[in-house]
C-alpha positions as YAML, in Angstrom:
chain: A
units: angstrom
residues:
- id: 1
  name: ASN
  ca: [50.35, -29.10, -28.84]
- id: 2
  name: LYS
  ca: [49.88, -32.60, -30.33]
- id: 3
  name: GLY
  ca: [46.58, -31.25, -32.24]
- id: 4
  name: LYS
  ca: [44.88, -29.70, -28.65]
- id: 5
  name: GLY
  ca: [41.92, -27.92, -29.88]
- id: 6
  name: GLN
  ca: [42.48, -28.47, -33.62]
- id: 7
  name: TYR
  ca: [39.95, -30.56, -35.83]
- id: 8
  name: PHE
  ca: [40.84, -33.33, -38.43]
- id: 9
  name: LYS
  ca: [38.38, -35.22, -40.73]
- id: 10
  name: GLN
  ca: [39.32, -38.05, -42.63]
- id: 11
  name: THR
  ca: [38.24, -38.31, -46.04]
- id: 12
  name: GLN
  ca: [39.15, -41.55, -47.72]
- id: 13
  name: SER
  ca: [40.08, -44.93, -46.27]
- id: 14
  name: PHE
  ca: [43.88, -45.67, -46.83]
- id: 15
  name: LYS
  ca: [47.07, -47.71, -45.66]
- id: 16
  name: ALA
  ca: [49.30, -45.77, -43.68]
- id: 17
  name: LEU
  ca: [53.03, -46.54, -45.03]
- id: 18
  name: ALA
  ca: [55.24, -44.06, -42.95]
- id: 19
  name: PRO
  ca: [58.21, -45.26, -41.45]
- id: 20
  name: SER
  ca: [58.59, -45.64, -37.64]
- id: 21
  name: TYR
  ca: [61.30, -43.04, -36.25]
- id: 22
  name: ALA
  ca: [63.24, -46.10, -35.11]
- id: 23
  name: ASN
  ca: [64.10, -48.15, -38.28]
- id: 24
  name: THR
  ca: [62.36, -47.40, -41.97]
- id: 25
  name: ASN
  ca: [61.42, -51.26, -42.08]
- id: 26
  name: ARG
  ca: [59.38, -51.63, -39.06]
- id: 27
  name: GLY
  ca: [56.29, -49.60, -40.61]
- id: 28
  name: TYR
  ca: [54.16, -47.44, -39.42]
- id: 29
  name: SER
  ca: [54.53, -45.59, -36.00]
- id: 30
  name: GLY
  ca: [52.34, -43.03, -34.59]
- id: 31
  name: GLU
  ca: [52.52, -39.53, -32.55]
- id: 32
  name: GLU
  ca: [50.95, -38.75, -29.05]
- id: 33
  name: PHE
  ca: [47.49, -36.65, -30.37]
- id: 34
  name: ALA
  ca: [45.20, -34.36, -27.83]
- id: 35
  name: GLY
  ca: [43.00, -33.20, -31.14]
- id: 36
  name: ASN
  ca: [39.64, -34.12, -32.35]
- id: 37
  name: TYR
  ca: [40.03, -36.67, -35.20]
- id: 38
  name: ASP
  ca: [36.89, -37.34, -37.35]
- id: 39
  name: GLY
  ca: [37.45, -40.47, -39.47]
- id: 40
  name: GLY
  ca: [34.32, -40.09, -41.74]
- id: 41
  name: ASN
  ca: [33.34, -43.73, -41.26]
- id: 42
  name: TYR
  ca: [36.40, -44.61, -43.03]
- id: 43
  name: THR
  ca: [39.10, -47.24, -42.73]
- id: 44
  name: ILE
  ca: [43.00, -46.78, -41.85]
- id: 45
  name: GLU
  ca: [45.02, -50.06, -42.54]
- id: 46
  name: TYR
  ca: [48.67, -50.00, -40.71]
- id: 47
  name: LYS
  ca: [51.41, -52.59, -39.90]
- id: 48
  name: TYR
  ca: [54.08, -52.00, -37.25]
- id: 49
  name: ILE
  ca: [56.76, -55.27, -36.84]
- id: 50
  name: GLY
  ca: [59.40, -54.33, -34.16]
- id: 51
  name: ALA
  ca: [62.15, -56.45, -32.59]
- id: 52
  name: GLY
  ca: [60.81, -56.50, -29.11]
- id: 53
  name: SER
  ca: [63.34, -53.56, -27.90]
- id: 54
  name: GLU
  ca: [62.27, -52.38, -24.65]
- id: 55
  name: ASP
  ca: [63.35, -48.52, -25.80]
- id: 56
  name: ILE
  ca: [61.72, -48.49, -28.79]
- id: 57
  name: ASP
  ca: [59.03, -50.58, -29.35]
- id: 58
  name: LYS
  ca: [56.23, -49.60, -26.93]
- id: 59
  name: ASN
  ca: [53.21, -47.43, -27.19]
- id: 60
  name: ILE
  ca: [52.32, -48.89, -30.49]
- id: 61
  name: GLY
  ca: [49.04, -47.93, -32.01]
- id: 62
  name: LEU
  ca: [47.50, -45.72, -34.79]
- id: 63
  name: PHE
  ca: [48.33, -42.98, -31.93]
- id: 64
  name: SER
  ca: [51.41, -43.75, -29.64]
- id: 65
  name: GLY
  ca: [49.14, -41.91, -26.89]
- id: 66
  name: LEU
  ca: [46.05, -40.47, -26.54]
- id: 67
  name: ARG
  ca: [46.29, -37.02, -24.41]
- id: 68
  name: ASP
  ca: [43.92, -34.70, -22.57]
- id: 69
  name: GLY
  ca: [41.22, -33.66, -25.04]
- id: 70
  name: ALA
  ca: [41.64, -36.29, -27.45]
- id: 71
  name: ASN
  ca: [38.44, -37.24, -29.13]
- id: 72
  name: ILE
  ca: [38.26, -39.85, -32.06]
- id: 73
  name: SER
  ca: [35.24, -40.48, -33.92]
- id: 74
  name: ASN
  ca: [33.72, -42.76, -36.58]
- id: 75
  name: LEU
  ca: [36.94, -44.54, -37.45]
- id: 76
  name: TYR
  ca: [37.66, -48.26, -38.54]
- id: 77
  name: ILE
  ca: [41.27, -49.53, -37.77]
- id: 78
  name: VAL
  ca: [42.84, -52.52, -39.33]
- id: 79
  name: ALA
  ca: [45.99, -53.13, -37.50]
- id: 80
  name: ASP
  ca: [48.70, -55.66, -37.61]
- id: 81
  name: ILE
  ca: [51.31, -54.69, -34.66]
- id: 82
  name: GLY
  ca: [54.33, -57.43, -34.04]
- id: 83
  name: ASN
  ca: [57.07, -57.72, -31.58]
- id: 84
  name: ILE
  ca: [56.10, -55.01, -29.23]
- id: 85
  name: SER
  ca: [57.53, -54.37, -25.49]
- id: 86
  name: ASN
  ca: [54.82, -52.79, -23.98]
- id: 87
  name: ASN
  ca: [51.81, -50.69, -24.50]
- id: 88
  name: ALA
  ca: [50.17, -51.65, -27.80]
- id: 89
  name: GLY
  ca: [46.58, -51.30, -29.22]
- id: 90
  name: ALA
  ca: [44.80, -50.72, -32.70]
- id: 91
  name: LEU
  ca: [43.86, -46.76, -31.63]
- id: 92
  name: ALA
  ca: [46.87, -46.13, -28.86]
- id: 93
  name: GLY
  ca: [49.42, -47.72, -27.12]
- id: 94
  name: GLU
  ca: [48.50, -45.48, -23.90]
- id: 95
  name: ALA
  ca: [45.85, -42.89, -22.74]
- id: 96
  name: LYS
  ca: [45.83, -40.33, -20.40]
- id: 97
  name: GLY
  ca: [43.82, -37.42, -19.16]
- id: 98
  name: ASN
  ca: [40.02, -36.61, -20.64]
- id: 99
  name: VAL
  ca: [39.72, -38.71, -23.72]
- id: 100
  name: THR
  ca: [36.76, -39.52, -25.99]
- id: 101
  name: ILE
  ca: [36.16, -42.19, -28.27]
- id: 102
  name: LYS
  ca: [32.88, -42.69, -30.32]
- id: 103
  name: ASP
  ca: [32.23, -45.47, -32.79]
- id: 104
  name: VAL
  ca: [35.71, -46.74, -33.45]
- id: 105
  name: TYR
  ca: [35.74, -50.19, -34.67]
- id: 106
  name: TYR
  ca: [39.28, -52.25, -35.16]
- id: 107
  name: GLN
  ca: [39.82, -55.60, -36.74]
- id: 108
  name: THR
  ca: [43.35, -56.50, -35.16]
- id: 109
  name: THR
  ca: [46.45, -59.01, -34.86]
- id: 110
  name: ILE
  ca: [48.89, -58.07, -32.02]
- id: 111
  name: TYR
  ca: [51.53, -60.15, -31.20]
- id: 112
  name: SER
  ca: [55.10, -60.10, -28.79]
- id: 113
  name: GLN
  ca: [57.71, -62.41, -28.53]
- id: 114
  name: SER
  ca: [57.05, -65.54, -26.30]
- id: 115
  name: GLY
  ca: [58.42, -66.05, -22.72]
- id: 116
  name: TYR
  ca: [59.98, -63.77, -20.55]
- id: 117
  name: ASN
  ca: [59.77, -60.70, -23.10]
- id: 118
  name: ALA
  ca: [56.40, -61.39, -24.09]
- id: 119
  name: ALA
  ca: [54.83, -57.46, -24.05]
- id: 120
  name: LYS
  ca: [52.91, -55.99, -21.15]
- id: 121
  name: TYR
  ca: [49.71, -54.09, -21.59]
- id: 122
  name: VAL
  ca: [47.94, -55.03, -24.90]
- id: 123
  name: GLY
  ca: [44.46, -54.02, -25.59]
- id: 124
  name: GLY
  ca: [42.67, -54.55, -28.78]
- id: 125
  name: LEU
  ca: [42.02, -50.47, -28.08]
- id: 126
  name: ILE
  ca: [44.20, -49.38, -26.37]
- id: 127
  name: GLY
  ca: [47.18, -50.85, -24.36]
- id: 128
  name: GLU
  ca: [47.43, -49.04, -21.23]
- id: 129
  name: VAL
  ca: [45.16, -46.51, -19.36]
- id: 130
  name: GLU
  ca: [46.80, -44.25, -16.58]
- id: 131
  name: ASP
  ca: [45.27, -41.13, -14.54]
- id: 132
  name: ALA
  ca: [42.38, -41.15, -17.14]
- id: 133
  name: SER
  ca: [38.79, -40.39, -17.87]
- id: 134
  name: ILE
  ca: [37.76, -42.47, -20.58]
- id: 135
  name: ASP
  ca: [34.37, -41.95, -22.44]
- id: 136
  name: ILE
  ca: [33.53, -44.90, -25.05]
- id: 137
  name: ASP
  ca: [30.67, -45.22, -26.99]
- id: 138
  name: GLY
  ca: [30.41, -47.69, -29.85]
- id: 139
  name: SER
  ca: [34.01, -50.31, -30.23]
- id: 140
  name: GLY
  ca: [34.81, -52.89, -30.82]
- id: 141
  name: ASN
  ca: [35.49, -55.75, -33.44]
- id: 142
  name: LYS
  ca: [32.03, -55.52, -35.33]
- id: 143
  name: GLY
  ca: [31.21, -54.07, -38.69]
- id: 144
  name: PHE
  ca: [34.36, -55.96, -40.52]
- id: 145
  name: SER
  ca: [33.66, -58.76, -42.89]
- id: 146
  name: SER
  ca: [35.42, -60.97, -40.48]
- id: 147
  name: ASP
  ca: [34.95, -59.83, -36.63]
- id: 148
  name: PHE
  ca: [38.52, -61.11, -36.01]
- id: 149
  name: ILE
  ca: [41.08, -59.94, -33.31]
- id: 150
  name: SER
  ca: [43.85, -61.65, -32.36]
- id: 151
  name: ILE
  ca: [46.00, -60.36, -29.30]
- id: 152
  name: SER
  ca: [48.70, -61.89, -27.19]
- id: 153
  name: GLY
  ca: [51.00, -60.72, -24.44]
- id: 154
  name: SER
  ca: [52.16, -61.68, -20.81]
- id: 155
  name: THR
  ca: [50.64, -59.12, -18.35]
- id: 156
  name: ASP
  ca: [47.21, -57.14, -18.71]
- id: 157
  name: VAL
  ca: [45.72, -58.68, -21.84]
- id: 158
  name: GLY
  ca: [42.20, -57.53, -22.75]
- id: 159
  name: GLY
  ca: [40.02, -57.16, -25.87]
- id: 160
  name: LEU
  ca: [39.24, -53.70, -25.25]
- id: 161
  name: VAL
  ca: [42.10, -52.29, -22.92]
- id: 162
  name: GLY
  ca: [44.92, -53.94, -21.22]
- id: 163
  name: ARG
  ca: [45.70, -52.32, -18.20]
- id: 164
  name: MET
  ca: [43.90, -49.77, -16.58]
- id: 165
  name: LEU
  ca: [45.54, -47.76, -13.57]
- id: 166
  name: ASN
  ca: [43.88, -44.47, -11.33]
- id: 167
  name: SER
  ca: [41.39, -44.03, -14.04]
- id: 168
  name: LYS
  ca: [37.61, -43.91, -14.85]
- id: 169
  name: PHE
  ca: [35.51, -45.23, -17.63]
- id: 170
  name: THR
  ca: [32.17, -44.80, -19.20]
- id: 171
  name: LEU
  ca: [31.38, -47.61, -21.55]
- id: 172
  name: ARG
  ca: [28.64, -47.92, -24.03]
- id: 173
  name: ASN
  ca: [27.67, -50.07, -27.39]
- id: 174
  name: ILE
  ca: [31.20, -52.50, -27.02]
- id: 175
  name: TYR
  ca: [30.91, -55.62, -29.08]
- id: 176
  name: ILE
  ca: [33.88, -57.87, -28.98]
- id: 177
  name: THR
  ca: [33.55, -61.45, -30.19]
- id: 178
  name: HIS
  ca: [36.41, -63.72, -29.10]
- id: 179
  name: ASP
  ca: [37.98, -66.86, -28.25]
- id: 180
  name: VAL
  ca: [40.16, -67.16, -25.12]
- id: 181
  name: SER
  ca: [43.01, -69.70, -26.00]
- id: 182
  name: ASP
  ca: [44.67, -69.25, -22.39]
- id: 183
  name: ALA
  ca: [42.40, -67.85, -19.56]
- id: 184
  name: ASN
  ca: [45.79, -67.00, -17.64]
...
């Protein structure tokens, strides 16, 4: 049930070193989640380096997807994500359904292959949101010793969310400091 109706509480900061389902050399690759996760104001750090494969290197984030009922709070994420194909964000590659996010901050680098194979739908927090109602209160890259995010892709790239379809957002207390190197 992807954790729906269940509660999880993080009790210390850690690095997620679990191998991906596709290739043990790529690093962490998350699963879909629909439960309640309280990060306890601790940090999760992870790294995912793909090969840009359209079949494998998509929906990349701490969770591959957030599903109806997901409630994530009090969490800091440090993510290094590279060579993805579609849908990448520090928290989730994609989100659908009713999702609540409170006080989730991130420091991330997300990059893809260049040119024709550059990634689509890349966001600092969530890559793609479709058919969803998302309530975010407190997020961005605030609270780190270096307020730094670096994200790149070819289509629908944003500091918070990359792409939004048929969705509703309620946003409060969002802090994103950034430079734009290519306004396109």
